[in-house]
PDB file of C-alpha atoms in Angstrom:
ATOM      1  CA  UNK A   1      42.416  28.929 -39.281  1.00  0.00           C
ATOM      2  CA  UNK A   2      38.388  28.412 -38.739  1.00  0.00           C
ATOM      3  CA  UNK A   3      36.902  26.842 -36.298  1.00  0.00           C
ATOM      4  CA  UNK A   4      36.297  23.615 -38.358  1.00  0.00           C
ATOM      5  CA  UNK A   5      40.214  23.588 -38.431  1.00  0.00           C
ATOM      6  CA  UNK A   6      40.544  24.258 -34.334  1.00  0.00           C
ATOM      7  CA  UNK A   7      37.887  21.138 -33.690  1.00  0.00           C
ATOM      8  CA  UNK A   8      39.864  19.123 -35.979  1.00  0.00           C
ATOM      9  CA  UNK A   9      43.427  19.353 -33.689  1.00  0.00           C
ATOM     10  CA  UNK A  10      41.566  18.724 -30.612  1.00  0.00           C
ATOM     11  CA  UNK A  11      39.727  15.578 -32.598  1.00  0.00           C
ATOM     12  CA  UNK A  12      42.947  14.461 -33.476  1.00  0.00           C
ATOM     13  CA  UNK A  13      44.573  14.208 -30.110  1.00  0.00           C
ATOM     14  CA  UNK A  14      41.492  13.262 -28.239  1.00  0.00           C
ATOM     15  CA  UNK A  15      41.378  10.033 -30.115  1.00  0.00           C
ATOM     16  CA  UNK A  16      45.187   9.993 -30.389  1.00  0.00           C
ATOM     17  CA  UNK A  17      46.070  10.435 -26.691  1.00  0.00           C
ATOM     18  CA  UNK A  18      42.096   9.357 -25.194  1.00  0.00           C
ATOM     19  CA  UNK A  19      43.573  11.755 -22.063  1.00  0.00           C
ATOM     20  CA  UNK A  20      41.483  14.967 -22.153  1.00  0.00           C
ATOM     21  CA  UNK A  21      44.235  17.198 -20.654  1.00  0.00           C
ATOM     22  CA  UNK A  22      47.155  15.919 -22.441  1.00  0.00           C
ATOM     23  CA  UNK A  23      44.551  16.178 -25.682  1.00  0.00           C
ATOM     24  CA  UNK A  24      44.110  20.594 -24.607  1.00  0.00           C
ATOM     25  CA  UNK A  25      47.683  20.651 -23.936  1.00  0.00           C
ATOM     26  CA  UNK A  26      48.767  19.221 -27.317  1.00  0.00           C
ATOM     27  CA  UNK A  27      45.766  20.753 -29.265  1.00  0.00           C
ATOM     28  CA  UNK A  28      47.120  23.985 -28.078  1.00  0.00           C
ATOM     29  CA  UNK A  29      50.516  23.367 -29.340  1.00  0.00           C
ATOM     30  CA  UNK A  30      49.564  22.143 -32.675  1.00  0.00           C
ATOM     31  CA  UNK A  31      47.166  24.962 -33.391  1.00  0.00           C
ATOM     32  CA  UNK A  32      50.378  27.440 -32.684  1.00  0.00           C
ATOM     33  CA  UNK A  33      52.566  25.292 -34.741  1.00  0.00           C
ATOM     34  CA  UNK A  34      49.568  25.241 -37.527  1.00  0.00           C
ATOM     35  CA  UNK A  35      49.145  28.844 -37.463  1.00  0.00           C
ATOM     36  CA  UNK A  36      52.978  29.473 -38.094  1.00  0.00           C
ATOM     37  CA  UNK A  37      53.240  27.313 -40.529  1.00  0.00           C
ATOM     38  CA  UNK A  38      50.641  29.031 -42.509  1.00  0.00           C
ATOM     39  CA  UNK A  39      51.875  32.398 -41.418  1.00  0.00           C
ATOM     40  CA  UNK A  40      55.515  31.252 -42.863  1.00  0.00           C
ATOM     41  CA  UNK A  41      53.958  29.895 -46.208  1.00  0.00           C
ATOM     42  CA  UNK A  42      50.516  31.041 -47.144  1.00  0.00           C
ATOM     43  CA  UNK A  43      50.445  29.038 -50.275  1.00  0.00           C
ATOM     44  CA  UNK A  44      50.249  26.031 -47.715  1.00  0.00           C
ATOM     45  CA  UNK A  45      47.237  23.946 -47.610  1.00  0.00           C
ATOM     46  CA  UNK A  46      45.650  24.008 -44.064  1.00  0.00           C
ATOM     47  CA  UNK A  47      45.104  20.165 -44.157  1.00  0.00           C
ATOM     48  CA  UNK A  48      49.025  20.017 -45.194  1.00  0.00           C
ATOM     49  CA  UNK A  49      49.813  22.477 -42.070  1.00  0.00           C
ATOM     50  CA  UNK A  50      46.994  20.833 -40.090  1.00  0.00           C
ATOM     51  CA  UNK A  51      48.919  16.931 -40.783  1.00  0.00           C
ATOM     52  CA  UNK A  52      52.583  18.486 -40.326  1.00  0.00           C
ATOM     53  CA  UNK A  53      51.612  20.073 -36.849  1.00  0.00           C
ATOM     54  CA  UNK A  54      50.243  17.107 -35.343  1.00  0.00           C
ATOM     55  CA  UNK A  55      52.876  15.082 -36.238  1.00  0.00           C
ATOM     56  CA  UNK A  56      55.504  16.999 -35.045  1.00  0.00           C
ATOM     57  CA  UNK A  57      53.433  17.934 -31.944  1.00  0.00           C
ATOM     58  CA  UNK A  58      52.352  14.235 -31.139  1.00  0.00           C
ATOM     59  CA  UNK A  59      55.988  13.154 -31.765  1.00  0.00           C
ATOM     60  CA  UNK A  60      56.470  15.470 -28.660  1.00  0.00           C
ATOM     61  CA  UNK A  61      53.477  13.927 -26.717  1.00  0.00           C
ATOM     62  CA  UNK A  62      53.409   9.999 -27.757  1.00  0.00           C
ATOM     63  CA  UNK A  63      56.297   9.113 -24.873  1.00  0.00           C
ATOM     64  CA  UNK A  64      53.433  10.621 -22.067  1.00  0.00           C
ATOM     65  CA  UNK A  65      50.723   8.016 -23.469  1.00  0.00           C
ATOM     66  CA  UNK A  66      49.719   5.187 -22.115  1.00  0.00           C
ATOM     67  CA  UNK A  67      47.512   3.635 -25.363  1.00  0.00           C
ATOM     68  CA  UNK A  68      44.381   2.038 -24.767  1.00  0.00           C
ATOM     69  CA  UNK A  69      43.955   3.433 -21.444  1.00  0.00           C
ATOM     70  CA  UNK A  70      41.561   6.683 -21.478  1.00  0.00           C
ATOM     71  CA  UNK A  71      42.129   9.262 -19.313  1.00  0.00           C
ATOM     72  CA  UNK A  72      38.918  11.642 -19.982  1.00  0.00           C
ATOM     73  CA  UNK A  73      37.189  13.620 -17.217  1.00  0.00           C
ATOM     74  CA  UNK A  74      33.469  15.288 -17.662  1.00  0.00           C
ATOM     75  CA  UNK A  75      34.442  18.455 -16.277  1.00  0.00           C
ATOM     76  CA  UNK A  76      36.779  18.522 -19.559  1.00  0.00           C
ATOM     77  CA  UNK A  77      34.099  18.931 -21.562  1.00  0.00           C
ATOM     78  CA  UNK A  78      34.842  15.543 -24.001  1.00  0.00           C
ATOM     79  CA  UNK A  79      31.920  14.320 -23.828  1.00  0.00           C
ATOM     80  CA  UNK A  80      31.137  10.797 -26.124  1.00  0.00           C
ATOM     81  CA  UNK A  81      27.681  10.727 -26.913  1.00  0.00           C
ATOM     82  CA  UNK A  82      25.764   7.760 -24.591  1.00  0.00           C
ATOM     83  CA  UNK A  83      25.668   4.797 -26.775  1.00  0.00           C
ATOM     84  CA  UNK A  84      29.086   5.068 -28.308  1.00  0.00           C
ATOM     85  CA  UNK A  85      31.425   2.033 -27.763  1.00  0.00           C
ATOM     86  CA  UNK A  86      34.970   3.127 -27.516  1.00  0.00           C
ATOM     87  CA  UNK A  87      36.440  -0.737 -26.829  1.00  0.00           C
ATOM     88  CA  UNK A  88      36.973  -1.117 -30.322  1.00  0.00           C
ATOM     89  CA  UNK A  89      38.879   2.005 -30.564  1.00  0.00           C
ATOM     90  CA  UNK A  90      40.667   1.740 -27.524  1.00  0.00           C
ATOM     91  CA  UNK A  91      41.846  -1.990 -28.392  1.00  0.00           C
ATOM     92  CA  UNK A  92      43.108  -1.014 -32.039  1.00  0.00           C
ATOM     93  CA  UNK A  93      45.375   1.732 -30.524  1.00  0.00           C
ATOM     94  CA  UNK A  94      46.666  -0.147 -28.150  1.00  0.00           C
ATOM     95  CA  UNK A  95      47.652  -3.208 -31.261  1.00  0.00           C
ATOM     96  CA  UNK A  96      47.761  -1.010 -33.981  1.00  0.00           C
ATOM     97  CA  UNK A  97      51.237   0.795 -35.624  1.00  0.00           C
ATOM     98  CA  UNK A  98      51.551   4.501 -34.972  1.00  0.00           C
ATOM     99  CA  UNK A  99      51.777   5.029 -38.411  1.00  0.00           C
ATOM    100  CA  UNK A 100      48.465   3.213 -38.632  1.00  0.00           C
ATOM    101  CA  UNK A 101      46.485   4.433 -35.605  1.00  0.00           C
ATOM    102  CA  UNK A 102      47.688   8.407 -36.718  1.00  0.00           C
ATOM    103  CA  UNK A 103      46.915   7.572 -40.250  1.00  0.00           C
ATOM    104  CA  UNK A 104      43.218   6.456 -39.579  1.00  0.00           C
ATOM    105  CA  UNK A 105      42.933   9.393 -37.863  1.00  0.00           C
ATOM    106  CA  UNK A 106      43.582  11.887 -39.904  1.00  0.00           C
ATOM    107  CA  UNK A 107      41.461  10.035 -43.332  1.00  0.00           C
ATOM    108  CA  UNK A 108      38.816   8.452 -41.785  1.00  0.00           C
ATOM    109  CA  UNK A 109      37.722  10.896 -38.412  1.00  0.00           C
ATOM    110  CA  UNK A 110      39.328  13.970 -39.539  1.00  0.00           C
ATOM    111  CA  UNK A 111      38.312  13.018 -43.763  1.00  0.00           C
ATOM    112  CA  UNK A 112      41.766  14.676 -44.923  1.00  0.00           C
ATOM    113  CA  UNK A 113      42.799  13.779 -48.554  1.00  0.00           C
ATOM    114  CA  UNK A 114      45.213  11.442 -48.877  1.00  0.00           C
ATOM    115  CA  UNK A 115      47.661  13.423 -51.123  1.00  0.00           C
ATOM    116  CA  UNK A 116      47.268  16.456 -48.209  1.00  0.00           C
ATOM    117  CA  UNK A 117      48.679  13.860 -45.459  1.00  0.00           C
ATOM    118  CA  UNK A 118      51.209  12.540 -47.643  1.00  0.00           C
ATOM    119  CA  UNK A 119      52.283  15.970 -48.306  1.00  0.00           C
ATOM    120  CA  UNK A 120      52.000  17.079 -44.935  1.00  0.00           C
ATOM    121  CA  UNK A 121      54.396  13.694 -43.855  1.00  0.00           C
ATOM    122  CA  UNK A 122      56.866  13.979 -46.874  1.00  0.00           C
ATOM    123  CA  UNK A 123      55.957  10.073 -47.915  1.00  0.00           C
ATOM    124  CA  UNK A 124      53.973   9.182 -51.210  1.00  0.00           C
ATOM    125  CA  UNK A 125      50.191   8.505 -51.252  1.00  0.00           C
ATOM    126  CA  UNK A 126      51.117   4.947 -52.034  1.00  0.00           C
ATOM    127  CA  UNK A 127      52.414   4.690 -48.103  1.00  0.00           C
ATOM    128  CA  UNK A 128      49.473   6.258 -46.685  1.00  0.00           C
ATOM    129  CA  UNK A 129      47.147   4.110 -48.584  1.00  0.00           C
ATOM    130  CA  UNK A 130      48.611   1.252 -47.460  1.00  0.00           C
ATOM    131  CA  UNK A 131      48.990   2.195 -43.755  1.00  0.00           C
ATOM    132  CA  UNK A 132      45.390   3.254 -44.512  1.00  0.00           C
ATOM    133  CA  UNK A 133      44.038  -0.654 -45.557  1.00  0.00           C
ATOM    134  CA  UNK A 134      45.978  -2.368 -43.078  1.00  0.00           C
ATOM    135  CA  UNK A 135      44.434  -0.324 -40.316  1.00  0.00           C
ATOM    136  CA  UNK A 136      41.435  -0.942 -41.419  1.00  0.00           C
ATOM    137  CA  UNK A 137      41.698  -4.488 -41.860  1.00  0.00           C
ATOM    138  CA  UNK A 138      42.537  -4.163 -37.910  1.00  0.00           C
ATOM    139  CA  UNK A 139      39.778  -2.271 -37.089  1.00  0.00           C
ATOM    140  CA  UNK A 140      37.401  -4.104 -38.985  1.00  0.00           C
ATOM    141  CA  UNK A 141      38.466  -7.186 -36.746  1.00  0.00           C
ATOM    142  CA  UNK A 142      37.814  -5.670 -33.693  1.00  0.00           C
ATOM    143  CA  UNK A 143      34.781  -4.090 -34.483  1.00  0.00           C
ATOM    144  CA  UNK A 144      33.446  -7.615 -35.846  1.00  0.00           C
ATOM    145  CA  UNK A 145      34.341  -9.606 -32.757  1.00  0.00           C
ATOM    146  CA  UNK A 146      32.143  -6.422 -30.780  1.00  0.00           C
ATOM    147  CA  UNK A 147      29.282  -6.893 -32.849  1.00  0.00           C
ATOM    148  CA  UNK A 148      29.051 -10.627 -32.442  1.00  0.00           C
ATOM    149  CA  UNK A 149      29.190 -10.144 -28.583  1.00  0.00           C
ATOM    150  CA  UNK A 150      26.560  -7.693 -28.571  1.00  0.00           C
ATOM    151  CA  UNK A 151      24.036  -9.169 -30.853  1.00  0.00           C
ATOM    152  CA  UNK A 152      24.638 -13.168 -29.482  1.00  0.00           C
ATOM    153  CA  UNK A 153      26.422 -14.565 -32.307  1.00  0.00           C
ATOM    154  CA  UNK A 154      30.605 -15.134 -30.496  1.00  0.00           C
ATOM    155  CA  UNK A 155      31.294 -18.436 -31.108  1.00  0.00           C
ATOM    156  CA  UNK A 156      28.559 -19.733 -33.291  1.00  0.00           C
TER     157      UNK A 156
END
């Protein structure tokens, strides 16, 4: 696994779980599961290993998580750059499907293939496109109704 991999996990359950030591705990867990998985079959993709062992590992997490509701420290070292607006993010996984919010996650922040996560899941690329355009639909909403607010243009 290479570093690349490593900051991938811990971007997928930072923006998953938006609880910093929840995010280390899991990240840890995945990476173990990730690394076994590869050991077991080297033939394996690492995005395939990387999807399967945060899904099984935030199956294990998602009951801790209160969604929407960040739980980051600075001492944790996730730091958002100044200027970043997480509302928009915060709001969609609080409304949005798990299947959507993980989904999002792993094509658009992560930019995994889509036949490596449906691999990774077991489900065809059909499903993950589709989970794919109707989270983004969402989160094009929300991020709309933000930009009107900030530039002066809600209810005009």
């Amino acid at each position: 696994m290479t570093e690349a991999d490593i900051k991938s996990i811990a971007l997928f359950f930072y923006f998953a779980l938006l609880d910093d030591r929840r995010a280390i705990e899991a990240s840890t867990q995945a990476l173990a599961l990730c690394r076994d998985k590869k050991h077991r079959n080297p033939e394996l993709s690492t995005s395939v290993a990387l999807v399967a062992a945060t899904k099984i590992t935030w199956d294990k997490f998602k009951v801790r998580v209160t969604r929407g509701r960040p739980n980051t420290t600075v001492e944790s070292g996730w730091l958002v750059p100044e200027g970043v607006d997480l509302g928009p993010w915060r709001e969609f996984q609080k409304t949005a499907s798990e299947d959507e919010l993980l989904t999002v996650i792993w094509s658009k922040i992560l930019k995994i293939e889509d036949n490596d996560i449906s691999e990774g899941l077991g489900i065809t690329q059909g499903t993950i496109r589709y989970r794919l355009g109707r989270a983004l639909r969402k989160l094009g909403t929300m991020t709309q109704g933000v930009g009107k607010l900030k530039h002066g243009t809600a209810g005009r």
